[in-house]
Short mmCIF file of C-alpha atoms and ligand atoms in Angstrom, two decimals:
data_model
loop_
_atom_site.label_atom_id
_atom_site.label_comp_id
_atom_site.label_asym_id
_atom_site.label_seq_id
_atom_site.Cartn_x
_atom_site.Cartn_y
_atom_site.Cartn_z
CA MET A 227 5.08 -13.04 15.11
CA GLY A 228 2.05 -12.63 12.90
CA THR A 229 1.67 -10.90 9.58
CA ILE A 230 1.74 -7.12 9.58
CA ARG A 231 -1.51 -5.99 8.03
CA ARG A 232 -1.51 -2.45 6.70
CA PRO A 233 -4.68 -0.80 8.02
CA LEU A 234 -7.39 0.48 5.71
CA VAL A 235 -9.67 3.38 6.56
CA ALA A 236 -12.65 3.51 4.22
CA GLY A 237 -15.20 6.29 3.92
CA ASN A 238 -18.74 5.33 2.94
CA TRP A 239 -20.42 8.55 1.86
CA LYS A 240 -23.75 6.78 1.34
CA MET A 241 -26.43 8.95 -0.34
CA ASN A 242 -25.12 12.24 1.01
CA GLY A 243 -24.02 15.54 -0.45
CA GLY A 244 -24.08 17.01 -3.92
CA LEU A 245 -21.69 17.44 -6.80
CA GLU A 246 -19.83 20.48 -5.44
CA GLY A 247 -19.56 19.00 -1.97
CA ALA A 248 -18.26 15.69 -3.25
CA ALA A 249 -15.50 17.38 -5.23
CA ALA A 250 -14.55 19.62 -2.30
CA LEU A 251 -14.51 16.74 0.18
CA ALA A 252 -12.34 14.66 -2.15
CA ARG A 253 -9.93 17.58 -2.62
CA ASP A 254 -9.66 18.11 1.14
CA ILE A 255 -9.05 14.41 1.76
CA ALA A 256 -6.43 14.30 -1.00
CA ALA A 257 -4.68 17.34 0.47
CA GLY A 258 -4.31 15.65 3.86
CA SER A 259 -3.54 12.16 2.70
CA SER A 260 0.24 12.14 2.50
CA ASP A 261 2.23 10.23 5.10
CA LEU A 262 -0.73 8.43 6.60
CA PRO A 263 -0.02 5.19 8.45
CA CYS A 264 -2.79 3.40 6.55
CA ASP A 265 -4.42 2.97 3.18
CA LEU A 266 -7.31 5.32 2.48
CA LEU A 267 -10.45 4.58 0.46
CA VAL A 268 -13.44 6.75 -0.38
CA CYS A 269 -16.75 5.40 -1.67
CA PRO A 270 -18.86 8.27 -3.02
CA PRO A 271 -22.28 7.98 -4.67
CA ALA A 272 -21.75 6.30 -8.04
CA VAL A 273 -22.82 9.34 -10.04
CA TYR A 274 -19.94 11.31 -8.51
CA LEU A 275 -17.21 8.72 -9.06
CA ASN A 276 -15.73 10.53 -12.02
CA VAL A 277 -15.57 13.92 -10.37
CA VAL A 278 -14.15 12.41 -7.18
CA ALA A 279 -11.58 10.46 -9.19
CA GLY A 280 -10.50 13.74 -10.78
CA ALA A 281 -10.30 15.54 -7.44
CA LEU A 282 -8.24 12.74 -5.89
CA ALA A 283 -5.84 12.95 -8.83
CA ASP A 284 -2.57 11.28 -7.86
CA ALA A 285 -3.09 11.45 -4.09
CA GLY A 286 -2.91 7.69 -3.65
CA VAL A 287 -6.41 7.53 -2.17
CA ALA A 288 -8.34 4.54 -3.48
CA LEU A 289 -11.80 4.86 -4.95
CA GLY A 290 -14.68 2.47 -4.43
CA GLY A 291 -18.31 1.89 -5.28
CA GLN A 292 -20.99 1.37 -2.64
CA ASP A 293 -22.57 -1.59 -4.40
CA CYS A 294 -22.51 -3.51 -7.66
CA HIS A 295 -24.74 -6.00 -9.46
CA GLY A 296 -23.83 -9.67 -9.51
CA ASP A 297 -24.06 -9.90 -13.30
CA GLU A 298 -21.55 -8.57 -15.80
CA GLY A 299 -24.20 -6.68 -17.75
CA GLY A 300 -27.69 -6.88 -19.18
CA ALA A 301 -31.25 -5.86 -18.39
CA HIS A 302 -30.92 -4.56 -14.83
CA THR A 303 -32.40 -1.07 -14.80
CA GLY A 304 -30.72 1.25 -12.35
CA ASP A 305 -27.92 -1.15 -11.48
CA ILE A 306 -24.19 -0.79 -11.98
CA SER A 307 -21.75 -3.56 -12.81
CA ALA A 308 -18.40 -4.11 -11.16
CA GLY A 309 -16.75 -3.58 -14.55
CA MET A 310 -18.36 -0.15 -14.82
CA LEU A 311 -16.96 0.76 -11.42
CA ALA A 312 -13.52 -0.38 -12.56
CA ASP A 313 -13.92 1.81 -15.67
CA CYS A 314 -14.48 4.81 -13.38
CA GLY A 315 -11.23 4.16 -11.54
CA CYS A 316 -12.54 2.08 -8.65
CA GLY A 317 -10.31 -0.50 -7.03
CA PHE A 318 -12.91 -1.50 -4.44
CA VAL A 319 -16.62 -2.03 -3.99
CA ILE A 320 -18.62 -2.38 -0.79
CA VAL A 321 -20.99 -5.36 -0.91
CA GLY A 322 -23.50 -6.56 1.65
CA HIS A 323 -23.77 -3.33 3.60
CA SER A 324 -26.62 -3.69 6.09
CA GLU A 325 -28.47 -0.81 4.43
CA ARG A 326 -28.40 -2.72 1.13
CA ARG A 327 -29.39 -5.92 2.93
CA ALA A 328 -32.34 -4.09 4.57
CA ASP A 329 -33.41 -1.62 1.84
CA HIS A 330 -33.00 -4.00 -1.08
CA GLY A 331 -33.58 -7.39 0.52
CA GLU A 332 -30.06 -8.60 -0.26
CA ASP A 333 -29.29 -11.93 1.34
CA ASP A 334 -25.98 -13.73 1.71
CA ALA A 335 -26.36 -15.54 -1.61
CA LYS A 336 -26.79 -12.25 -3.43
CA VAL A 337 -23.86 -10.69 -1.58
CA ARG A 338 -21.75 -13.67 -2.57
CA LEU A 339 -22.66 -13.13 -6.25
CA LYS A 340 -21.77 -9.46 -5.97
CA ALA A 341 -18.41 -10.27 -4.38
CA THR A 342 -17.75 -12.77 -7.16
CA ALA A 343 -18.60 -10.11 -9.74
CA ALA A 344 -16.23 -7.71 -8.02
CA HIS A 345 -13.42 -10.26 -8.14
CA ARG A 346 -14.14 -11.02 -11.80
CA ALA A 347 -13.76 -7.31 -12.59
CA GLY A 348 -10.48 -7.10 -10.69
CA LEU A 349 -11.95 -5.18 -7.75
CA THR A 350 -11.43 -5.78 -4.06
CA ALA A 351 -14.73 -6.67 -2.42
CA LEU A 352 -15.33 -5.02 0.94
CA ILE A 353 -17.82 -7.50 2.36
CA CYS A 354 -19.95 -6.31 5.30
CA VAL A 355 -21.47 -8.42 8.05
CA GLY A 356 -23.07 -7.57 11.38
CA GLU A 357 -25.95 -8.40 13.67
CA THR A 358 -29.05 -6.31 14.39
CA GLY A 359 -29.85 -4.98 17.84
CA ALA A 360 -32.51 -7.66 18.33
CA GLU A 361 -30.05 -10.40 17.37
CA ARG A 362 -27.49 -8.99 19.77
CA ASP A 363 -30.04 -8.76 22.59
CA ALA A 364 -30.92 -12.40 21.96
CA GLY A 365 -27.25 -13.33 22.42
CA ARG A 366 -26.94 -14.31 18.74
CA ALA A 367 -24.32 -11.83 17.49
CA GLN A 368 -21.53 -14.38 16.95
CA GLU A 369 -23.90 -16.89 15.38
CA VAL A 370 -25.33 -14.33 12.93
CA VAL A 371 -21.91 -13.06 11.91
CA ALA A 372 -20.63 -16.61 11.42
CA SER A 373 -23.59 -17.45 9.22
CA GLN A 374 -23.20 -14.26 7.14
CA LEU A 375 -19.50 -14.96 6.67
CA GLY A 376 -20.23 -18.53 5.63
CA GLY A 377 -22.78 -17.41 3.06
CA SER A 378 -21.23 -14.22 1.70
CA LEU A 379 -17.60 -15.11 0.94
CA PRO A 380 -17.18 -16.66 -2.51
CA ASP A 381 -14.61 -19.27 -3.50
CA THR A 382 -12.67 -16.54 -5.31
CA THR A 383 -11.91 -14.89 -1.96
CA GLY A 384 -8.28 -14.11 -1.19
CA SER A 385 -6.51 -11.56 0.98
CA ALA A 386 -5.54 -9.50 -2.10
CA ASN A 387 -9.13 -9.11 -3.29
CA THR A 388 -11.22 -9.16 -0.13
CA VAL A 389 -11.62 -7.02 2.97
CA ILE A 390 -14.23 -7.84 5.60
CA ALA A 391 -16.04 -5.25 7.70
CA TYR A 392 -17.85 -6.04 10.94
CA GLU A 393 -20.62 -3.50 11.29
CA PRO A 394 -23.17 -4.16 14.02
CA VAL A 395 -26.37 -2.71 12.58
CA TRP A 396 -27.37 -1.14 15.89
CA ALA A 397 -24.11 0.84 15.97
CA ILE A 398 -24.46 2.40 12.51
CA GLY A 399 -25.25 6.10 12.70
CA THR A 400 -26.35 5.84 16.33
CA GLY A 401 -23.31 7.07 18.23
CA ARG A 402 -23.27 3.73 20.07
CA THR A 403 -20.50 1.18 19.68
CA PRO A 404 -19.72 -2.17 21.24
CA THR A 405 -16.97 -2.03 23.85
CA PRO A 406 -13.45 -2.54 22.50
CA GLN A 407 -13.44 -5.92 24.26
CA GLU A 408 -16.62 -6.95 22.43
CA VAL A 409 -15.20 -5.80 19.08
CA GLN A 410 -11.96 -7.70 19.65
CA ALA A 411 -13.85 -10.85 20.66
CA ILE A 412 -15.96 -10.89 17.53
CA HIS A 413 -13.05 -9.99 15.22
CA HIS A 414 -10.96 -12.74 16.76
CA ARG A 415 -13.78 -15.20 16.14
CA MET A 416 -14.20 -13.94 12.56
CA ARG A 417 -10.52 -14.45 11.86
CA ALA A 418 -10.71 -17.98 13.23
CA LEU A 419 -13.77 -18.75 11.10
CA VAL A 420 -12.29 -17.48 7.83
CA SER A 421 -9.03 -19.29 8.61
CA GLN A 422 -11.06 -22.48 8.72
CA SER A 423 -13.06 -21.73 5.58
CA HIS A 424 -10.42 -20.06 3.40
CA GLY A 425 -7.11 -21.17 4.86
CA ALA A 426 -4.71 -20.06 7.59
CA ALA A 427 -2.79 -17.70 5.30
CA PHE A 428 -5.99 -15.89 4.36
CA GLY A 429 -7.01 -15.66 8.01
CA ASP A 430 -3.64 -14.21 8.89
CA GLN A 431 -3.58 -11.66 6.08
CA VAL A 432 -7.17 -10.53 5.57
CA ARG A 433 -7.98 -7.07 6.83
CA LEU A 434 -10.92 -6.95 9.23
CA LEU A 435 -12.43 -3.48 9.55
CA TYR A 436 -14.75 -2.29 12.29
CA GLY A 437 -17.63 0.00 11.30
CA GLY A 438 -20.43 1.70 13.21
CA SER A 439 -20.17 5.19 14.72
CA VAL A 440 -16.39 5.38 14.43
CA ASN A 441 -15.22 8.94 15.14
CA PRO A 442 -11.94 10.64 16.06
CA GLY A 443 -12.77 10.22 19.74
CA ASN A 444 -13.26 6.46 19.80
CA ALA A 445 -10.96 5.47 16.94
CA THR A 446 -7.79 5.18 19.01
CA ALA A 447 -9.18 2.48 21.29
CA LEU A 448 -10.89 0.59 18.47
CA MET A 449 -7.97 0.74 16.06
CA ALA A 450 -5.54 -0.48 18.74
CA LEU A 451 -7.29 -3.87 18.95
CA ALA A 452 -5.21 -6.80 17.77
CA ASP A 453 -7.72 -8.06 15.21
CA VAL A 454 -8.99 -4.69 13.96
CA ASP A 455 -7.22 -3.59 10.79
CA GLY A 456 -8.96 -0.31 10.12
CA ALA A 457 -12.40 1.22 9.93
CA LEU A 458 -15.39 1.60 7.67
CA VAL A 459 -16.62 5.09 8.43
CA GLY A 460 -19.97 6.62 7.50
CA GLY A 461 -20.95 9.93 9.08
CA ALA A 462 -17.44 10.95 10.14
CA SER A 463 -16.14 10.36 6.61
CA LEU A 464 -18.17 13.33 5.36
CA LYS A 465 -15.85 15.75 7.19
CA ALA A 466 -12.29 15.59 5.86
CA SER A 467 -10.67 16.58 9.16
CA ASP A 468 -12.53 13.85 11.09
CA PHE A 469 -11.86 11.22 8.45
CA LEU A 470 -8.15 12.07 8.36
CA ALA A 471 -7.98 12.15 12.17
CA ILE A 472 -9.35 8.59 12.24
CA ALA A 473 -6.80 7.56 9.61
CA ASN A 474 -3.99 9.05 11.67
CA ASN A 475 -5.16 7.01 14.68
CA THR A 476 -4.10 3.79 13.01
CA GLY A 477 -0.41 4.64 13.30
CA HIS A 478 0.51 2.19 16.01
CA PHE A 479 -0.47 -0.67 13.70
CA LYS A 480 2.89 -0.33 12.08
CA ASN A 481 4.45 -2.04 15.06
CA LYS A 482 1.87 -4.76 15.52
P1 PGA B 99 -21.50 5.36 10.59
O1 PGA B 99 -21.74 4.37 9.34
O2 PGA B 99 -20.02 5.56 10.73
O3 PGA B 99 -22.24 6.63 10.23
O4 PGA B 99 -22.08 4.68 11.79
C1 PGA B 99 -20.89 3.29 9.11
C2 PGA B 99 -21.35 2.52 7.91
O5 PGA B 99 -22.55 2.33 7.73
O6 PGA B 99 -20.52 2.08 7.08
#
């Protein structure tokens, strides 16, 4: 019997909403967050971290940043350090999201530095990988994900400070997802790869999230997969009822 991994459902609010909406969404999520079969994480825009932290109060919902710089501090206009996120109450930070990789030219080496910075600040790094549509069409999905994993996970990686999300770029915000069989195949391969690189115990314990157009309708099938330990949710995380419905769909993991 393998390790029981408690699922994590993470909401990536991206650059959406305003101050009032962020507070209201956090309050609604907090109100519905008791007795969930998983851990819950919300990642609001950085400027709203404080207000969201206040609205979450003692609900037991974790807070995360959407990105951090790889350095501890210094002359990096517009950037935010992992330590600053920790100061705002964050326990997590997303690094290597495909939108950061595309919009800001972040490569695996940079993602690795960011994950290292997160670990140094005591945060859990939620490291994202995933192939583009063109890479998938060329039959290179597994190869691309393997290469991103190899380049993005620092030596400081452990199951207590790292979560990995597989997010095929072509599935993000499109309403399209791989089939459950395809998701399971790639997650299984990812677990094997990180077992090789970071040890069997890590491979057994690390939580592998699926992200890309997860909604209450498709969550049950995706979350039931043996090597899927939760979801990284974008659009559907902006509606508390949808986000909580996805979180409730992870219940059967308890018996895995
Ligand atoms: P989506 O975004 O759920 O809107 O597809 C997921 C993500 O980018 O993390």
